[in-house]
């Protein structure tokens, strides 16, 4: 039987943090977790859109337990402020959905000097996870879910000498690198959870070919780039709905049988119900994962040592 939202267990008493919850996949994840009784912290950069998203959920679910927190993943200062606000209100976090992202945009640097796609898709989430770790370790079944893409297959592991692709930038190269980093982060985080013997799991998901604002934003930011227009037109014609695309993330976040260190995707790669799928050996390089961790700690200035936090 295909896994659906009806399979989500009761989430009463559980706290979930969802990045990019102001639209697309994040909004649908927030909606379904709230429907099942969870308290959802909707972390979003655009607070006006966040308010609209919260209102849309409450219009359908008047009793939904929702909270809006400002979060700009392109700013380490914003990540620190968001984490502090979440920790102040929630000593325990059960689900962290590292969902927000950007795709194939022109070269830009963040206020911290990071390449924008690596910053938003990976480094900001690395920093957020590190700072929420004390609350995650208070849960008896914490889930950290990161979002990758088939674009990871065209990506290369982060080069420690040039993680921001200075002089080598290409929109799709940077996107592939960031989405491979998301996968490597999820796998290495789960390995460290197991090594520390803590009750937490880290998974990675691919939402499939889903029609959200991701493709439209890449068209807007490139001024209508040819490849960006192609994917935007294709996803509008053939893509799944955000509700369908959110299912792999929801399954990883809530299914009691979900496996740490696993990849959840639509059954037919880009379409279909959510299933666990194998990963190519080349995407599970332990050397690449170790390097990514070292680069992430160096760039963000934030250590993520699970054993130390557990003590």
CSV table of C-alpha atoms in Angstrom, one decimal:
chain,number,residue,atom,x,y,z
A,1,UNK,CA,0.0,0.0,0.0
A,2,UNK,CA,1.3,3.5,-0.9
A,3,UNK,CA,2.2,5.7,2.1
A,4,UNK,CA,0.0,8.7,2.4
A,5,UNK,CA,-0.7,11.5,5.0
A,6,UNK,CA,-3.2,9.2,6.6
A,7,UNK,CA,-0.2,7.1,7.8
A,8,UNK,CA,1.2,10.0,9.8
A,9,UNK,CA,1.0,9.1,13.5
A,10,UNK,CA,-0.5,11.4,16.0
A,11,UNK,CA,2.0,14.3,16.6
A,12,UNK,CA,0.4,15.7,19.7
A,13,UNK,CA,3.1,17.0,22.1
A,14,UNK,CA,5.8,17.0,19.4
A,15,UNK,CA,7.5,20.2,18.2
A,16,UNK,CA,8.6,20.6,14.6
A,17,UNK,CA,10.7,23.3,13.1
A,18,UNK,CA,10.2,23.7,9.3
A,19,UNK,CA,12.4,26.0,7.3
A,20,UNK,CA,10.9,27.7,4.2
A,21,UNK,CA,7.4,27.1,5.7
A,22,UNK,CA,5.9,30.1,4.0
A,23,UNK,CA,5.2,28.2,0.8
A,24,UNK,CA,5.6,25.1,-1.4
A,25,UNK,CA,6.8,22.0,0.3
A,26,UNK,CA,7.4,23.7,3.6
A,27,UNK,CA,3.9,24.9,3.8
A,28,UNK,CA,2.5,21.5,3.1
A,29,UNK,CA,4.7,19.8,5.6
A,30,UNK,CA,3.7,22.4,8.3
A,31,UNK,CA,0.0,21.9,7.4
A,32,UNK,CA,0.1,18.1,7.7
A,33,UNK,CA,2.1,18.1,11.0
A,34,UNK,CA,-0.3,20.6,12.4
A,35,UNK,CA,-3.3,18.6,11.2
A,36,UNK,CA,-1.9,15.6,13.2
A,37,UNK,CA,-1.7,17.8,16.4
A,38,UNK,CA,2.0,18.9,16.3
A,39,UNK,CA,3.2,22.3,17.3
A,40,UNK,CA,4.9,23.7,14.2
A,41,UNK,CA,7.5,26.5,14.2
A,42,UNK,CA,7.3,28.0,10.8
A,43,UNK,CA,10.8,29.5,10.1
A,44,UNK,CA,10.7,31.8,7.1
A,45,UNK,CA,12.7,34.7,5.6
A,46,UNK,CA,9.6,36.5,4.2
A,47,UNK,CA,7.5,37.3,7.2
A,48,UNK,CA,4.6,38.6,5.2
A,49,UNK,CA,4.4,35.4,3.2
A,50,UNK,CA,4.8,33.5,6.5
A,51,UNK,CA,1.8,35.3,8.0
A,52,UNK,CA,-0.2,34.5,4.9
A,53,UNK,CA,0.9,30.8,5.1
A,54,UNK,CA,0.0,30.6,8.8
A,55,UNK,CA,-3.4,32.1,8.0
A,56,UNK,CA,-4.1,29.6,5.2
A,57,UNK,CA,-3.4,26.7,7.6
A,58,UNK,CA,-5.6,28.2,10.3
A,59,UNK,CA,-8.4,28.8,7.8
A,60,UNK,CA,-8.5,25.1,7.3
A,61,UNK,CA,-7.4,24.0,10.8
A,62,UNK,CA,-8.6,26.7,13.3
A,63,UNK,CA,-7.0,24.9,16.2
A,64,UNK,CA,-3.6,24.5,14.6
A,65,UNK,CA,-0.7,25.2,16.9
A,66,UNK,CA,1.6,27.4,14.8
A,67,UNK,CA,4.4,29.8,15.5
A,68,UNK,CA,6.2,32.1,13.1
A,69,UNK,CA,10.0,32.8,13.5
A,70,UNK,CA,12.1,35.0,11.2
A,71,UNK,CA,14.9,33.0,9.5
A,72,UNK,CA,17.2,34.1,6.7
A,73,UNK,CA,19.5,31.1,6.0
A,74,UNK,CA,21.8,33.4,4.0
A,75,UNK,CA,22.8,35.2,7.3
A,76,UNK,CA,24.5,33.5,10.2
A,77,UNK,CA,23.3,36.3,12.4
A,78,UNK,CA,19.7,35.6,11.5
A,79,UNK,CA,20.3,31.8,12.0
A,80,UNK,CA,21.7,32.6,15.5
A,81,UNK,CA,18.7,34.8,16.3
A,82,UNK,CA,16.2,32.2,15.1
A,83,UNK,CA,17.8,29.4,17.0
A,84,UNK,CA,17.9,31.5,20.2
A,85,UNK,CA,14.2,32.3,19.8
A,86,UNK,CA,13.3,28.6,19.2
A,87,UNK,CA,15.3,27.4,22.1
A,88,UNK,CA,13.8,30.0,24.4
A,89,UNK,CA,10.4,28.7,23.8
A,90,UNK,CA,11.1,25.0,23.2
A,91,UNK,CA,13.7,23.1,25.3
A,92,UNK,CA,12.8,20.1,23.2
A,93,UNK,CA,12.6,19.9,19.4
A,94,UNK,CA,11.4,16.6,17.9
A,95,UNK,CA,11.6,17.3,14.1
A,96,UNK,CA,13.8,19.6,12.2
A,97,UNK,CA,12.9,19.9,8.5
A,98,UNK,CA,15.8,21.5,6.7
A,99,UNK,CA,13.6,22.3,3.7
A,100,UNK,CA,14.2,25.8,2.4
A,101,UNK,CA,16.4,26.2,-0.7
A,102,UNK,CA,17.2,28.1,-3.9
A,103,UNK,CA,18.1,26.8,-7.4
A,104,UNK,CA,20.4,27.8,-10.2
A,105,UNK,CA,20.5,31.6,-9.4
A,106,UNK,CA,23.1,34.1,-10.6
A,107,UNK,CA,26.3,34.3,-8.6
A,108,UNK,CA,25.8,36.2,-5.4
A,109,UNK,CA,27.6,36.4,-2.1
A,110,UNK,CA,25.9,36.6,1.3
A,111,UNK,CA,26.8,39.1,4.1
A,112,UNK,CA,29.1,36.4,5.4
A,113,UNK,CA,30.9,36.1,2.1
A,114,UNK,CA,29.4,32.7,1.2
A,115,UNK,CA,28.2,31.6,-2.3
A,116,UNK,CA,24.4,32.0,-2.0
A,117,UNK,CA,23.3,28.5,-3.0
A,118,UNK,CA,25.8,26.8,-0.7
A,119,UNK,CA,24.8,29.2,2.1
A,120,UNK,CA,21.0,28.7,1.8
A,121,UNK,CA,20.9,25.0,0.9
A,122,UNK,CA,23.6,23.8,3.2
A,123,UNK,CA,25.6,26.1,5.4
A,124,UNK,CA,22.6,27.9,7.0
A,125,UNK,CA,21.0,24.5,7.7
A,126,UNK,CA,24.3,23.2,9.2
A,127,UNK,CA,24.4,26.2,11.5
A,128,UNK,CA,20.8,25.9,12.5
A,129,UNK,CA,21.1,22.2,13.2
A,130,UNK,CA,24.2,22.7,15.3
A,131,UNK,CA,22.5,25.4,17.4
A,132,UNK,CA,19.2,23.4,17.9
A,133,UNK,CA,21.1,20.2,18.8
A,134,UNK,CA,20.7,20.6,22.5
A,135,UNK,CA,16.9,20.7,22.0
A,136,UNK,CA,17.0,17.8,19.5
A,137,UNK,CA,18.9,15.6,22.0
A,138,UNK,CA,16.1,16.2,24.5
A,139,UNK,CA,13.7,14.3,22.3
A,140,UNK,CA,13.3,10.6,22.6
A,141,UNK,CA,13.0,10.3,18.8
A,142,UNK,CA,14.5,13.3,17.1
A,143,UNK,CA,14.4,13.5,13.3
A,144,UNK,CA,16.5,15.8,11.2
A,145,UNK,CA,15.4,15.7,7.5
A,146,UNK,CA,17.5,17.4,4.8
A,147,UNK,CA,16.4,18.0,1.2
A,148,UNK,CA,18.5,17.0,-1.8
A,149,UNK,CA,17.7,16.8,-5.5
A,150,UNK,CA,18.6,14.8,-8.6
A,151,UNK,CA,20.8,17.8,-9.3
A,152,UNK,CA,23.2,16.2,-6.8
A,153,UNK,CA,24.2,13.7,-9.5
A,154,UNK,CA,25.8,16.6,-11.5
A,155,UNK,CA,27.4,18.0,-8.4
A,156,UNK,CA,30.9,17.6,-7.1
A,157,UNK,CA,32.0,17.3,-3.4
A,158,UNK,CA,32.9,20.6,-1.8
A,159,UNK,CA,36.5,21.7,-2.5
A,160,UNK,CA,38.0,22.8,0.8
A,161,UNK,CA,40.2,25.2,-1.0
A,162,UNK,CA,37.4,26.8,-3.0
A,163,UNK,CA,34.0,25.9,-1.5
A,164,UNK,CA,32.3,29.1,-2.9
A,165,UNK,CA,33.5,28.4,-6.5
A,166,UNK,CA,35.4,31.6,-6.9
A,167,UNK,CA,36.3,32.0,-10.5
A,168,UNK,CA,34.4,28.7,-11.4
A,169,UNK,CA,30.8,29.7,-10.8
A,170,UNK,CA,28.0,28.3,-12.9
A,171,UNK,CA,24.4,28.3,-11.6
A,172,UNK,CA,23.9,24.6,-12.1
A,173,UNK,CA,27.3,23.6,-10.9
A,174,UNK,CA,26.7,25.5,-7.6
A,175,UNK,CA,23.3,24.0,-7.3
A,176,UNK,CA,24.6,20.5,-7.8
A,177,UNK,CA,27.4,21.1,-5.2
A,178,UNK,CA,24.9,22.4,-2.6
A,179,UNK,CA,22.5,19.5,-3.1
A,180,UNK,CA,25.2,16.9,-2.9
A,181,UNK,CA,26.4,18.7,0.3
A,182,UNK,CA,22.8,18.4,1.7
A,183,UNK,CA,23.0,14.6,1.1
A,184,UNK,CA,26.5,14.3,2.6
A,185,UNK,CA,25.5,16.3,5.6
A,186,UNK,CA,22.5,14.2,6.3
A,187,UNK,CA,24.4,10.9,6.1
A,188,UNK,CA,27.3,12.1,8.2
A,189,UNK,CA,25.0,13.5,10.8
A,190,UNK,CA,23.3,10.2,11.1
A,191,UNK,CA,26.6,8.4,11.4
A,192,UNK,CA,27.6,10.7,14.2
A,193,UNK,CA,24.2,10.2,15.9
A,194,UNK,CA,24.8,6.4,15.9
A,195,UNK,CA,28.4,6.8,17.0
A,196,UNK,CA,27.2,8.8,20.0
A,197,UNK,CA,24.3,6.4,20.7
A,198,UNK,CA,21.7,9.1,20.9
A,199,UNK,CA,18.0,8.7,20.1
A,200,UNK,CA,18.0,10.7,16.9
A,201,UNK,CA,17.9,10.0,13.2
A,202,UNK,CA,19.0,12.0,10.2
A,203,UNK,CA,17.5,11.3,6.8
A,204,UNK,CA,17.7,12.8,3.3
A,205,UNK,CA,14.8,13.2,0.9
A,206,UNK,CA,14.2,14.1,-2.7
A,207,UNK,CA,10.7,15.6,-3.3
A,208,UNK,CA,10.6,14.7,-7.0
A,209,UNK,CA,9.5,16.9,-9.8
A,210,UNK,CA,7.2,19.2,-7.9
A,211,UNK,CA,5.7,22.5,-9.0
A,212,UNK,CA,6.6,25.0,-6.3
A,213,UNK,CA,8.1,28.6,-6.4
A,214,UNK,CA,11.6,27.1,-6.6
A,215,UNK,CA,11.6,27.0,-10.4
A,216,UNK,CA,9.7,30.3,-10.8
A,217,UNK,CA,12.2,32.0,-8.5
A,218,UNK,CA,15.2,30.8,-10.5
A,219,UNK,CA,13.5,32.2,-13.7
A,220,UNK,CA,12.9,35.6,-11.9
A,221,UNK,CA,16.4,35.8,-10.6
A,222,UNK,CA,18.1,34.9,-13.8
A,223,UNK,CA,16.0,37.2,-15.9
A,224,UNK,CA,14.5,34.3,-17.7
A,225,UNK,CA,17.5,32.0,-18.2
A,226,UNK,CA,17.0,29.4,-20.9
A,227,UNK,CA,17.5,26.3,-18.8
A,228,UNK,CA,15.6,27.8,-15.9
A,229,UNK,CA,12.6,28.6,-18.2
A,230,UNK,CA,12.8,25.0,-19.5
A,231,UNK,CA,12.4,23.5,-16.1
A,232,UNK,CA,9.8,26.0,-15.0
A,233,UNK,CA,7.6,25.2,-18.0
A,234,UNK,CA,8.1,21.5,-17.7
A,235,UNK,CA,7.2,21.4,-14.0
A,236,UNK,CA,4.1,23.4,-14.6
A,237,UNK,CA,3.0,20.9,-17.1
A,238,UNK,CA,4.2,17.6,-15.6
A,239,UNK,CA,5.1,18.3,-12.0
A,240,UNK,CA,3.5,16.9,-8.9
A,241,UNK,CA,1.6,19.1,-6.5
A,242,UNK,CA,3.4,20.5,-3.4
A,243,UNK,CA,1.2,18.1,-1.3
A,244,UNK,CA,2.5,15.2,-3.3
A,245,UNK,CA,6.1,16.4,-3.2
A,246,UNK,CA,6.0,16.9,0.6
A,247,UNK,CA,5.3,13.2,1.2
A,248,UNK,CA,8.9,11.9,1.2
A,249,UNK,CA,9.8,14.6,3.8
A,250,UNK,CA,6.7,13.7,5.9
A,251,UNK,CA,7.5,10.0,5.8
A,252,UNK,CA,11.1,10.5,6.9
A,253,UNK,CA,9.9,12.9,9.7
A,254,UNK,CA,7.1,10.8,11.1
A,255,UNK,CA,7.1,7.1,10.0
A,256,UNK,CA,8.1,5.0,13.0
A,257,UNK,CA,9.9,2.6,10.6
A,258,UNK,CA,11.9,5.3,8.8
A,259,UNK,CA,15.6,4.4,8.7
A,260,UNK,CA,18.3,6.9,9.7
A,261,UNK,CA,20.8,7.5,7.0
A,262,UNK,CA,18.3,6.6,4.3
A,263,UNK,CA,17.1,8.4,1.2
A,264,UNK,CA,13.3,8.8,0.7
A,265,UNK,CA,12.1,9.8,-2.8
A,266,UNK,CA,9.0,9.3,-5.0
A,267,UNK,CA,8.8,5.6,-6.2
A,268,UNK,CA,9.6,6.5,-9.8
A,269,UNK,CA,12.4,8.9,-8.9
A,270,UNK,CA,10.5,12.1,-9.7
A,271,UNK,CA,6.9,10.9,-9.5
A,272,UNK,CA,4.9,8.7,-7.2
A,273,UNK,CA,4.4,7.8,-3.6
A,274,UNK,CA,7.3,8.1,-1.1
A,275,UNK,CA,9.6,5.1,-0.7
A,276,UNK,CA,13.1,4.3,0.6
A,277,UNK,CA,15.6,4.1,-2.3
A,278,UNK,CA,19.2,3.0,-2.5
A,279,UNK,CA,22.0,5.5,-3.1
A,280,UNK,CA,24.9,5.2,-5.5
A,281,UNK,CA,28.2,4.3,-3.7
A,282,UNK,CA,29.9,7.4,-5.2
A,283,UNK,CA,27.5,9.7,-3.4
A,284,UNK,CA,28.4,8.1,0.0
A,285,UNK,CA,32.1,8.9,0.0
A,286,UNK,CA,33.2,9.0,3.7
A,287,UNK,CA,36.2,11.2,2.7
A,288,UNK,CA,33.8,13.7,1.1
A,289,UNK,CA,31.5,13.7,4.1
A,290,UNK,CA,34.4,14.3,6.5
A,291,UNK,CA,35.7,17.1,4.3
A,292,UNK,CA,32.3,18.7,4.1
A,293,UNK,CA,32.0,18.6,7.9
A,294,UNK,CA,35.4,20.3,8.4
A,295,UNK,CA,34.6,22.9,5.8
A,296,UNK,CA,31.2,23.6,7.3
A,297,UNK,CA,32.6,24.1,10.8
A,298,UNK,CA,35.4,26.3,9.4
A,299,UNK,CA,33.1,28.5,7.3
A,300,UNK,CA,30.4,29.0,9.9
A,301,UNK,CA,32.6,29.1,12.9
A,302,UNK,CA,30.2,26.7,14.6
A,303,UNK,CA,31.2,23.2,15.9
A,304,UNK,CA,28.8,20.4,15.6
A,305,UNK,CA,30.1,17.7,18.1
A,306,UNK,CA,27.3,15.4,19.1
A,307,UNK,CA,29.2,13.5,21.7
A,308,UNK,CA,30.2,16.8,23.5
A,309,UNK,CA,26.6,18.1,23.4
A,310,UNK,CA,25.3,14.8,24.7
A,311,UNK,CA,27.5,15.0,27.8
